[in-house]
Short mmCIF file of C-alpha atoms in Angstrom, two decimals:
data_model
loop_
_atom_site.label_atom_id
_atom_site.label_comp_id
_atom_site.label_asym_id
_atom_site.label_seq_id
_atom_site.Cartn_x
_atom_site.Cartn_y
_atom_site.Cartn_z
CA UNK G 21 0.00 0.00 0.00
CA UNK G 22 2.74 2.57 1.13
CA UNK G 23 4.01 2.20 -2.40
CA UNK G 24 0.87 2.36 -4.52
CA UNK G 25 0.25 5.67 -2.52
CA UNK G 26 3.93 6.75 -3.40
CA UNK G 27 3.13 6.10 -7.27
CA UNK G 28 0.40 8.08 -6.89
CA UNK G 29 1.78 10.69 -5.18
CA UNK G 30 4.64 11.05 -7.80
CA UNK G 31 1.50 11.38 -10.73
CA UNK G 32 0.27 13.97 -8.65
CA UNK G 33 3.72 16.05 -8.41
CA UNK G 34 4.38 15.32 -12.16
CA UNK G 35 0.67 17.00 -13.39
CA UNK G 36 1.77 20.02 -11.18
CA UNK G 37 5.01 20.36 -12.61
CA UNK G 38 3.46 19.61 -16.20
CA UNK G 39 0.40 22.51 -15.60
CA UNK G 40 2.77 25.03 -14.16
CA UNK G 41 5.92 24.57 -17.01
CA UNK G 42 3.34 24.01 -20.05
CA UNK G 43 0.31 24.79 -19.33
CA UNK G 44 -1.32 23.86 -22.70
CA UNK G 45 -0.05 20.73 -22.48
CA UNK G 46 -2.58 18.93 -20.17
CA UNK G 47 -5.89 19.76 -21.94
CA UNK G 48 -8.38 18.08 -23.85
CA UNK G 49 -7.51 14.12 -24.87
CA UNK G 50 -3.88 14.58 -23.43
CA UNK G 51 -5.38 15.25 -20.38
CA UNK G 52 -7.34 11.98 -20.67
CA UNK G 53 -4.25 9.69 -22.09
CA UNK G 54 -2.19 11.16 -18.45
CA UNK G 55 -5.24 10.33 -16.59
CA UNK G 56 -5.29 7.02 -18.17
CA UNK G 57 -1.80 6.36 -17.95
CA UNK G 58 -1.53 6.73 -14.03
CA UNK G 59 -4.62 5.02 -13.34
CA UNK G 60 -4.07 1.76 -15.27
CA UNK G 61 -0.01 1.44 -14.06
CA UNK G 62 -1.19 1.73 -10.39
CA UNK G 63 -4.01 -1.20 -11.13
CA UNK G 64 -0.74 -2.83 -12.66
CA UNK G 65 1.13 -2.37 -9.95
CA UNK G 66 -2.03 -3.28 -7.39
CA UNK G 67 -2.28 -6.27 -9.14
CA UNK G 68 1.47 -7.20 -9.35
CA UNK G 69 1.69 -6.30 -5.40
CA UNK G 70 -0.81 -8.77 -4.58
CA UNK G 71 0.07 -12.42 -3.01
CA UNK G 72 -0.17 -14.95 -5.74
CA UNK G 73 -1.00 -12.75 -8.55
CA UNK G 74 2.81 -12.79 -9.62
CA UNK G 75 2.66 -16.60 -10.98
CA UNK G 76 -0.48 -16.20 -12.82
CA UNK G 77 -1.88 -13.90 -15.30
CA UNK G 78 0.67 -11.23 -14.83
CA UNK G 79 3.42 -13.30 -14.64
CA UNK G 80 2.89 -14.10 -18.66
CA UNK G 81 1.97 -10.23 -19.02
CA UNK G 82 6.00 -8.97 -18.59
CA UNK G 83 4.81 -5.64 -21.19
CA UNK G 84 2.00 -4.62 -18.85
CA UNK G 85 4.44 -4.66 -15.47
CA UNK G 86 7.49 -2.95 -17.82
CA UNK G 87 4.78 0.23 -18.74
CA UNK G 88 3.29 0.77 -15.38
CA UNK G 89 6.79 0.58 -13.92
CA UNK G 90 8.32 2.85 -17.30
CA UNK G 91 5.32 5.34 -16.55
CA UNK G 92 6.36 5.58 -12.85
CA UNK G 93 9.66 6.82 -13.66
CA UNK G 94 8.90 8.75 -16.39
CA UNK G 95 6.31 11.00 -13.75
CA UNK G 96 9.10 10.71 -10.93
CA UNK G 97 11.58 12.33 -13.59
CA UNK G 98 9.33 15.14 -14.48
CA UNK G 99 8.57 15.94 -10.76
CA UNK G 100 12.89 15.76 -10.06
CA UNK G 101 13.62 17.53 -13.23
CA UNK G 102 10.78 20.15 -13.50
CA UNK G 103 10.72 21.11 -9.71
CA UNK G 104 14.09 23.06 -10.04
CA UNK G 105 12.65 24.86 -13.07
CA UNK G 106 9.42 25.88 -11.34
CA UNK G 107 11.35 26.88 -8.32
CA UNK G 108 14.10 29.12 -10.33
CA UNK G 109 11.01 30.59 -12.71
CA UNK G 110 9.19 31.17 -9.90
CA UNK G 111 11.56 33.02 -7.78
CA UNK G 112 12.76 35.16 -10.93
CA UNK G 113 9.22 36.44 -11.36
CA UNK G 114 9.18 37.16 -7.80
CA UNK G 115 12.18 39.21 -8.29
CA UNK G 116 11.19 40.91 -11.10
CA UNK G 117 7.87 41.82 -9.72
CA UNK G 118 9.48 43.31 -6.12
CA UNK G 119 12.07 45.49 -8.50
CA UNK G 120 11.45 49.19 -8.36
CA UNK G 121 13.17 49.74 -11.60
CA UNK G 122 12.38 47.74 -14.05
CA UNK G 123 15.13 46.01 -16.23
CA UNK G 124 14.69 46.23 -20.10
CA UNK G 125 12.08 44.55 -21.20
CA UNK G 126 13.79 42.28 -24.02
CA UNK G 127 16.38 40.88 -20.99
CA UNK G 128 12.82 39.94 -19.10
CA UNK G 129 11.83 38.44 -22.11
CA UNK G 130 14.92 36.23 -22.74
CA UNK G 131 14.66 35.13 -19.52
CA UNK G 132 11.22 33.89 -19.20
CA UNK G 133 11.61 32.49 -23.21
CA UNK G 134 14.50 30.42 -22.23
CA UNK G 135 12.90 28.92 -18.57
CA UNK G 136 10.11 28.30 -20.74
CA UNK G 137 11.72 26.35 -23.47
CA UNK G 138 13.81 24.46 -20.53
CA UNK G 139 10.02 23.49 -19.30
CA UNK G 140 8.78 22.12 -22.32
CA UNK G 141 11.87 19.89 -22.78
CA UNK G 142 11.69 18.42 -19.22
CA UNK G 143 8.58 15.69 -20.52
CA UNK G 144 10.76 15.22 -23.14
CA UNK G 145 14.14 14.31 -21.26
CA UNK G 146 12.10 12.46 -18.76
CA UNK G 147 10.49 10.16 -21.36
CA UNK G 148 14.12 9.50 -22.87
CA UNK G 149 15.60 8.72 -19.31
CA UNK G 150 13.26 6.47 -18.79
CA UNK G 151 12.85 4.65 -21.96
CA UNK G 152 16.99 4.09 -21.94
CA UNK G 153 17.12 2.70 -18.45
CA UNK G 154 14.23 0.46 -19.04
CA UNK G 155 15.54 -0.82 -22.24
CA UNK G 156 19.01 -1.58 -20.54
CA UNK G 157 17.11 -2.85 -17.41
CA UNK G 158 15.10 -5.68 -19.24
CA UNK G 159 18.03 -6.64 -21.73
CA UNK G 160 19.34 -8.82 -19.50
CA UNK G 161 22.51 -9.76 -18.17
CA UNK G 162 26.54 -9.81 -19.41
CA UNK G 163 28.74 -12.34 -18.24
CA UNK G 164 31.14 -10.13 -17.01
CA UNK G 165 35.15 -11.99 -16.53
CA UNK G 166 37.80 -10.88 -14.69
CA UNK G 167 40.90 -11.85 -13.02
CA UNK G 168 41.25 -11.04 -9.30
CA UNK G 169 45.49 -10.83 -8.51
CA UNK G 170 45.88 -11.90 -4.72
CA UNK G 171 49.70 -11.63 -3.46
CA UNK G 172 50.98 -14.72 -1.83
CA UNK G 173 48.33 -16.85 -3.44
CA UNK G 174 49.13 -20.27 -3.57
CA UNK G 175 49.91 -21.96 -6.86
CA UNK G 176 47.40 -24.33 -6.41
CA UNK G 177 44.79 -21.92 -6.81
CA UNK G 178 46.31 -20.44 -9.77
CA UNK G 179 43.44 -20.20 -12.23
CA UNK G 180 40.75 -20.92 -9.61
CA UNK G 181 37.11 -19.54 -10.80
CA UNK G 182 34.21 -18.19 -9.28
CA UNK G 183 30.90 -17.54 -10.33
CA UNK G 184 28.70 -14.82 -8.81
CA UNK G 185 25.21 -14.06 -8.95
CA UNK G 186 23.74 -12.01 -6.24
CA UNK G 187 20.14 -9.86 -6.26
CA UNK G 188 18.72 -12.04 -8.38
CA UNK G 189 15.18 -10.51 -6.84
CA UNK G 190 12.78 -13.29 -8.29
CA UNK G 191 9.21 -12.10 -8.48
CA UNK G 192 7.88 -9.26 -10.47
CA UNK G 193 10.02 -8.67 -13.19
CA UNK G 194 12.27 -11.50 -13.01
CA UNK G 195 11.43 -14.79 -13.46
CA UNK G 196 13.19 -18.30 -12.20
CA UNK G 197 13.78 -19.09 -16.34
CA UNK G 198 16.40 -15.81 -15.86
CA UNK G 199 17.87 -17.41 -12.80
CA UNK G 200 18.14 -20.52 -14.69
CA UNK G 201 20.17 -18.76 -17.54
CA UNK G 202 22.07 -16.79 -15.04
CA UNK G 203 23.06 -20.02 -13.47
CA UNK G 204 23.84 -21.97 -16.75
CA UNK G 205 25.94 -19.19 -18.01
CA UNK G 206 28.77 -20.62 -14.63
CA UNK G 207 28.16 -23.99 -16.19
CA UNK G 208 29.16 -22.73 -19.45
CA UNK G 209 32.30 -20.68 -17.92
CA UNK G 210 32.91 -23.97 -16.35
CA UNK G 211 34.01 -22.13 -12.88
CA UNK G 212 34.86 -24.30 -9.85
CA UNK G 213 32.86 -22.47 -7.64
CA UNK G 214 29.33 -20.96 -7.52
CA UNK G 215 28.26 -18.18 -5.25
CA UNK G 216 24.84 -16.47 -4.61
CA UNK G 217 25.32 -13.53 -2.77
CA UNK G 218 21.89 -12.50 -1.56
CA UNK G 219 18.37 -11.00 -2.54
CA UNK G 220 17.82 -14.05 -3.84
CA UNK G 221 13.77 -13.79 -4.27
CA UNK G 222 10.59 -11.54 -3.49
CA UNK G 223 7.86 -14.06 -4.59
CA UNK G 224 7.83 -16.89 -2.30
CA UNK G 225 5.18 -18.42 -5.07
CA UNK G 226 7.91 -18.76 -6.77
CA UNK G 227 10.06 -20.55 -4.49
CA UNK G 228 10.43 -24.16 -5.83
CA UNK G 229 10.94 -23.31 -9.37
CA UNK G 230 13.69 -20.90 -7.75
CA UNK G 231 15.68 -23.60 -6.27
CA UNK G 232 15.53 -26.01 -9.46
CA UNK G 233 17.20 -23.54 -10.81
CA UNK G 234 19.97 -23.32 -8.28
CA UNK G 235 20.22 -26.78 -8.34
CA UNK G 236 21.30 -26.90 -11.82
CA UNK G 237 24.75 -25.79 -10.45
CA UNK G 238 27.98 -27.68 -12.39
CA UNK G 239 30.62 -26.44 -10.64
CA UNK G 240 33.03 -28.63 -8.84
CA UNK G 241 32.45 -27.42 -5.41
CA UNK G 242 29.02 -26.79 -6.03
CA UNK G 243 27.33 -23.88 -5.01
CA UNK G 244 27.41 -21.78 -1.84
CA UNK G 245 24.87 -18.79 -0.93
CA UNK G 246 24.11 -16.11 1.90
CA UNK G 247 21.01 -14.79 2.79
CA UNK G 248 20.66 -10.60 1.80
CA UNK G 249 17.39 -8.71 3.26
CA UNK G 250 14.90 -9.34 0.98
CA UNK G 251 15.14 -13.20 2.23
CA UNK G 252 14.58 -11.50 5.47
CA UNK G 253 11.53 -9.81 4.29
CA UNK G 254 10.04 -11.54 2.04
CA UNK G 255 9.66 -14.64 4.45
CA UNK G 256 13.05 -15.60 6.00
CA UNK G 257 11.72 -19.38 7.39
CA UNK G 258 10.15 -20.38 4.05
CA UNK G 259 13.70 -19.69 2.29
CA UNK G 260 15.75 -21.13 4.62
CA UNK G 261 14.13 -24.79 4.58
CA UNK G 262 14.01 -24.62 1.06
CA UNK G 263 17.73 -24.31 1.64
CA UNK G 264 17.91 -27.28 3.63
CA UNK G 265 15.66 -29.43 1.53
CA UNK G 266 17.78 -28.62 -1.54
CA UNK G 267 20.79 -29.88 0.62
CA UNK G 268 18.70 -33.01 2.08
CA UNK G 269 18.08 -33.90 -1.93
CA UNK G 270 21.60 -34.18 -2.64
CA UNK G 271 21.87 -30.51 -4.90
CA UNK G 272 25.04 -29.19 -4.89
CA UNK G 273 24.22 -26.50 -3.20
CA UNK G 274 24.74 -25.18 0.77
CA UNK G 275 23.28 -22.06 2.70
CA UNK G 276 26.20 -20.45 4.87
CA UNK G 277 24.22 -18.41 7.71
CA UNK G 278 27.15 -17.36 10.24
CA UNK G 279 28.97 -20.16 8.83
CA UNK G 280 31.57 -21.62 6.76
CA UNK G 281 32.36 -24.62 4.51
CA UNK G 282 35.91 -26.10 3.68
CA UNK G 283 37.13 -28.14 0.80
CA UNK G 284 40.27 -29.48 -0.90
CA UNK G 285 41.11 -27.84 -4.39
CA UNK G 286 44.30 -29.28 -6.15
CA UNK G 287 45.84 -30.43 -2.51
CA UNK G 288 45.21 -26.89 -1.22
CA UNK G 289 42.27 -26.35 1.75
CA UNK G 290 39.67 -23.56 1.11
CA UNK G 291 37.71 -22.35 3.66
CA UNK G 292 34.31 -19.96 2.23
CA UNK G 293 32.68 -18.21 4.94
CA UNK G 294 29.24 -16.83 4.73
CA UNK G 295 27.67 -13.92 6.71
CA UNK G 296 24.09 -13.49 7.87
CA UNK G 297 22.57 -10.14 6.74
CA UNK G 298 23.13 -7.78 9.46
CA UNK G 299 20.10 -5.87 9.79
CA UNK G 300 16.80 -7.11 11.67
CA UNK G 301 13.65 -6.17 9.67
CA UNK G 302 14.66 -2.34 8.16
CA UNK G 303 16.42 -1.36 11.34
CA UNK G 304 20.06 -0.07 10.57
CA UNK G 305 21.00 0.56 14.18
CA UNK G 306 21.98 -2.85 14.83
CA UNK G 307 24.15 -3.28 11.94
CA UNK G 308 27.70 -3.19 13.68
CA UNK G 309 26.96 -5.19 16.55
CA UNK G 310 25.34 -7.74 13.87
CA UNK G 311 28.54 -7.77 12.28
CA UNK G 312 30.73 -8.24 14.82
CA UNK G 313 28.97 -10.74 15.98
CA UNK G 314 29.02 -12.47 12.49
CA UNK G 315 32.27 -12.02 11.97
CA UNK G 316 32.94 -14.09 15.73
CA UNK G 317 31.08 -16.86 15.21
CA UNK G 318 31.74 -17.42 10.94
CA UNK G 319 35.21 -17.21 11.16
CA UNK G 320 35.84 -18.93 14.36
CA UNK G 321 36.56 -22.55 12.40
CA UNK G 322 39.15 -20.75 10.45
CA UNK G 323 42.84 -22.30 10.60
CA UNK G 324 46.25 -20.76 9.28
CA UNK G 325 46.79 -23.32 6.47
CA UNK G 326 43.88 -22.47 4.83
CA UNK G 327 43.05 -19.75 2.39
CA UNK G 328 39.86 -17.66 3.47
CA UNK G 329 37.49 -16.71 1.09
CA UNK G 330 34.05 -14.73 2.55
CA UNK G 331 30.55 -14.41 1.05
CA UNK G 332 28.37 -11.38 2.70
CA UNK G 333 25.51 -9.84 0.98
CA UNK G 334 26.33 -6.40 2.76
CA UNK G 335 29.76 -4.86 1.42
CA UNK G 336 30.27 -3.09 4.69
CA UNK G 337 31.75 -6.56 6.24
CA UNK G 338 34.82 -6.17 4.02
CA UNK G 339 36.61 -4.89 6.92
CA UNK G 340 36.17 -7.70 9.27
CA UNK G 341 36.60 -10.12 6.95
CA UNK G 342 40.27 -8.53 6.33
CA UNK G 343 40.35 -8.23 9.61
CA UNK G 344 40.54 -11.67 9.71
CA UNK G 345 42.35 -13.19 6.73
CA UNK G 346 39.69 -13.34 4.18
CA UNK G 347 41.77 -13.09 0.85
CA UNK G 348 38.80 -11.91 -1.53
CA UNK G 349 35.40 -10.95 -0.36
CA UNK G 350 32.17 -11.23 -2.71
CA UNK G 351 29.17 -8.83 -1.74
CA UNK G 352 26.31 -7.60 -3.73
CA UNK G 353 23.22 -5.16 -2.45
CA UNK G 354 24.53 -1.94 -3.84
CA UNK G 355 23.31 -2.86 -7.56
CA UNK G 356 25.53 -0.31 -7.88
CA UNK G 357 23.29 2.37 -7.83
CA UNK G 358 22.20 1.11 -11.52
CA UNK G 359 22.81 4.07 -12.76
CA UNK G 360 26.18 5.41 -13.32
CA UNK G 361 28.20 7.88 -15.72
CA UNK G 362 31.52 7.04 -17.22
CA UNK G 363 31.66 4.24 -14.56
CA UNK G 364 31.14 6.68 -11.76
CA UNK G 365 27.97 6.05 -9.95
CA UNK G 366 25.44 8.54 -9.38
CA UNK G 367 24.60 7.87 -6.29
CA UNK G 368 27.93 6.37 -4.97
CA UNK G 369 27.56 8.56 -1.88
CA UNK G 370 25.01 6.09 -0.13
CA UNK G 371 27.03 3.52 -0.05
CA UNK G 372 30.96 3.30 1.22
CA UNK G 373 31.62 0.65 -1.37
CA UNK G 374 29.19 0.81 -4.01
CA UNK G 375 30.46 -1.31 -7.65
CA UNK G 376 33.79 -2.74 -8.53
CA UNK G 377 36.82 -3.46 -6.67
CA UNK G 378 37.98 -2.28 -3.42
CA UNK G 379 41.31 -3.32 -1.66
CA UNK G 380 42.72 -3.40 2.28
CA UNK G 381 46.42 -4.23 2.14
CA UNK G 382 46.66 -7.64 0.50
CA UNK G 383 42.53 -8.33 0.72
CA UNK G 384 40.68 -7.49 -1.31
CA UNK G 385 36.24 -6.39 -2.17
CA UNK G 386 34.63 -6.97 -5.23
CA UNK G 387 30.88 -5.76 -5.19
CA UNK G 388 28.39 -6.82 -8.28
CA UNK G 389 26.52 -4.38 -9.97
CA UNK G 390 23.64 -7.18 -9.38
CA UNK G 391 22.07 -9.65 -11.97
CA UNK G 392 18.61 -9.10 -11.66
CA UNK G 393 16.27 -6.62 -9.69
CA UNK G 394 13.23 -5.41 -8.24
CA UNK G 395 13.51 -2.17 -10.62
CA UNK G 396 14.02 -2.62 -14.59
CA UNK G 397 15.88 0.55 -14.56
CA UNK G 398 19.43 0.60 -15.29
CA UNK G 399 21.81 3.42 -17.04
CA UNK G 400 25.48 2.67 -17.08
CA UNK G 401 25.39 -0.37 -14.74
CA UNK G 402 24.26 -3.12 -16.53
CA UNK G 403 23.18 -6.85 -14.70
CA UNK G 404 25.86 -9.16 -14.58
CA UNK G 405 26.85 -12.88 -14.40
CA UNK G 406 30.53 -12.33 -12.87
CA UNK G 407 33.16 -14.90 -13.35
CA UNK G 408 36.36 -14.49 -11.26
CA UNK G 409 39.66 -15.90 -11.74
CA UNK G 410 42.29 -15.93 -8.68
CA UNK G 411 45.34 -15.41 -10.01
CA UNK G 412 49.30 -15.86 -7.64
CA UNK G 413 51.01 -12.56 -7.49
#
């Protein structure tokens, strides 16, 4: 409900900005196609919101969700583009009005011409916004290689790959046939290891045709995951026995909650250790003691001749796991903003590691851009299938 009323608030904000910035442009049947517009993408998105209703009809309706959510952002870019503009004309005609002498009349008219042409082109670079981001945010994923250089590395893991998927986000827009391509494209890349770093699903309806998916997993040392918030959410018991039964069955693949898992690659002992999400519901205050106390209890199996490897859905556990000998960390949650400018994100102030590849001394952060999401809106960041190869320095 709280965002349904959101949506509508935002069509509400954008036909104030539209009437004040072009006031012709809201009459007659244009009026009636804006009315139209909001109205049917918050039944969409009513609809899509509602238990159950994401496996059936609008499941097999993908066009229908993609223009209620592209109309959404197109009204949320007019009201954040055409505020400033209403603000700055207004306050200029304020000034103008309060002068005692007034200023030529063809500098008054320049002014107000060119705030007015800036108006009219505010619909217009909202709609293009909007249409790019969606386009790049239902294209689907890149598999995106690259080799990770770790000093002191030992020989034996020379070559070593990973494959990482993380906020996969299951539900509205994406479906379990993407996670199934997501994790066949690690088969194909033939990587030794499989991660899943989080955000896994929103539709528990979709829950068993989620882990058939993960079970497809090739890789030699299976498949290991960590939970992200949206597990917490979205129905935290539910996910974690379908975990377990997944493991009962005999998949190759393992749910590390404040945990770790070892194996043998080539002779050499690897040790991954997974993190719990350290938030409780949407509470933030809790997140360093949550942690800390992860970091205690998932490392504490940990032994010298072994080479540490750490799974956490929230990048902000990089330190600890330095802290404590974890060679390469793998985190997701960021999405990387999903929107970014000459590989800068936009909004790369929220988060203290946001995309890419972060280092502490000899350890070292790699945080994916994400390979699905709950948003279809990408520019600059595009979903990824990562595949990581360790490489002896």
């Amino acid at each position: 409900m709280g965002r349904l009323l959101l949506i509508l608030g935002v069509n509400v904000a954008a036909w104030a900005v539209l009437r004040s910035l072009w006031p012709g442009l809201l009459r007659r049947w244009r009026l009636g196609v804006f009315i139209t517009g909001a109205v049917l993408s918050l039944v969409i998105m009513a609809f899509a919101a509602l238990p159950g209703l994401q496996t059936g009809v609008l499941l097999d309706a993908a066009p229908f969700r993609v223009f209620a959510m592209g109309w959404a952002l197109t009204a949320l870019m007019v009201a954040l583009f055409g505020t400033p503009v209403v603000l700055v004309r207004a306050w200029v005609e304020r000034r103008g009005a309060k002068r005692t002498t007034a200023p030529a009349p063809d500098v008054n008219l320049g002014r107000r011409r060119l705030l007015t042409n800036v108006g009219r082109a505010v619909p217009v670079l909202a709609a293009t916004t909007s249409s790019v981001g969606l386009a790049s945010g239902v294209s689907g994923f890149q598999v995106r290689p690259m080799e990770v250089r770790l000093p002191g590395l030992p020989k034996a893991l020379d070559g070593f790959r990973i494959g990482q998927i993380t906020d996969v986000h299951v539900g509205t827009f994406i479906d379990t046939e993407y996670l199934r391509s997501a994790v066949q494209a690690m088969n194909d890349a033939r990587v030794d290891l499989q991660v899943m770093t989080g955000d896994l699903i929103d539709d528990l309806d979709q829950l068993d045709g989620t882990m058939a998916a993960l079970s497809e997993c090739k890789a030699r040392h299976g498949m290991l995951a960590v939970l992200g918030n949206h597990e917490h959410w979205r129905g935290l018991n539910a996910v974690r026995r379908a975990y377990a039964g997944l493991e009962a069955s005999g998949a190759p693949v393992r749910l590390l909650v404040d945990a770790s898992h070892a194996f043998e690659h080539e002779g050499q002992r690897v040790r991954v250790v997974g993190v719990d999400y350290p938030m409780s519901g949407r509470s933030h205050r809790v997140k360093a003691e949550r942690m800390l106390q992860s970091a205690e209890q998932s490392f504490r199996d940990a032994s010298p001749d072994e080479v540490l490897l750490c799974l956490s859905h929230h990048p902000d556990f990089f330190p600890h796991a330095a802290e404590r000998g974890a060679r390469l960390t793998l985190a997701g949650h960021t999405h990387g903003g999903q929107v970014a400018f000459l590989g800068v994100p936009a909004l790369g102030f929220v988060f203290k590691y946001m995309l890419g590849r972060y280092r502490q001394g000899d350890h070292q952060l790699y945080v994916s851009g994400g390979t699905g999401h709950w948003m279809p809106f990408r520019i600059g960041v595009p979903t990824e299938v990562t595949i990581l190869t360790l490489r002896s320095v």
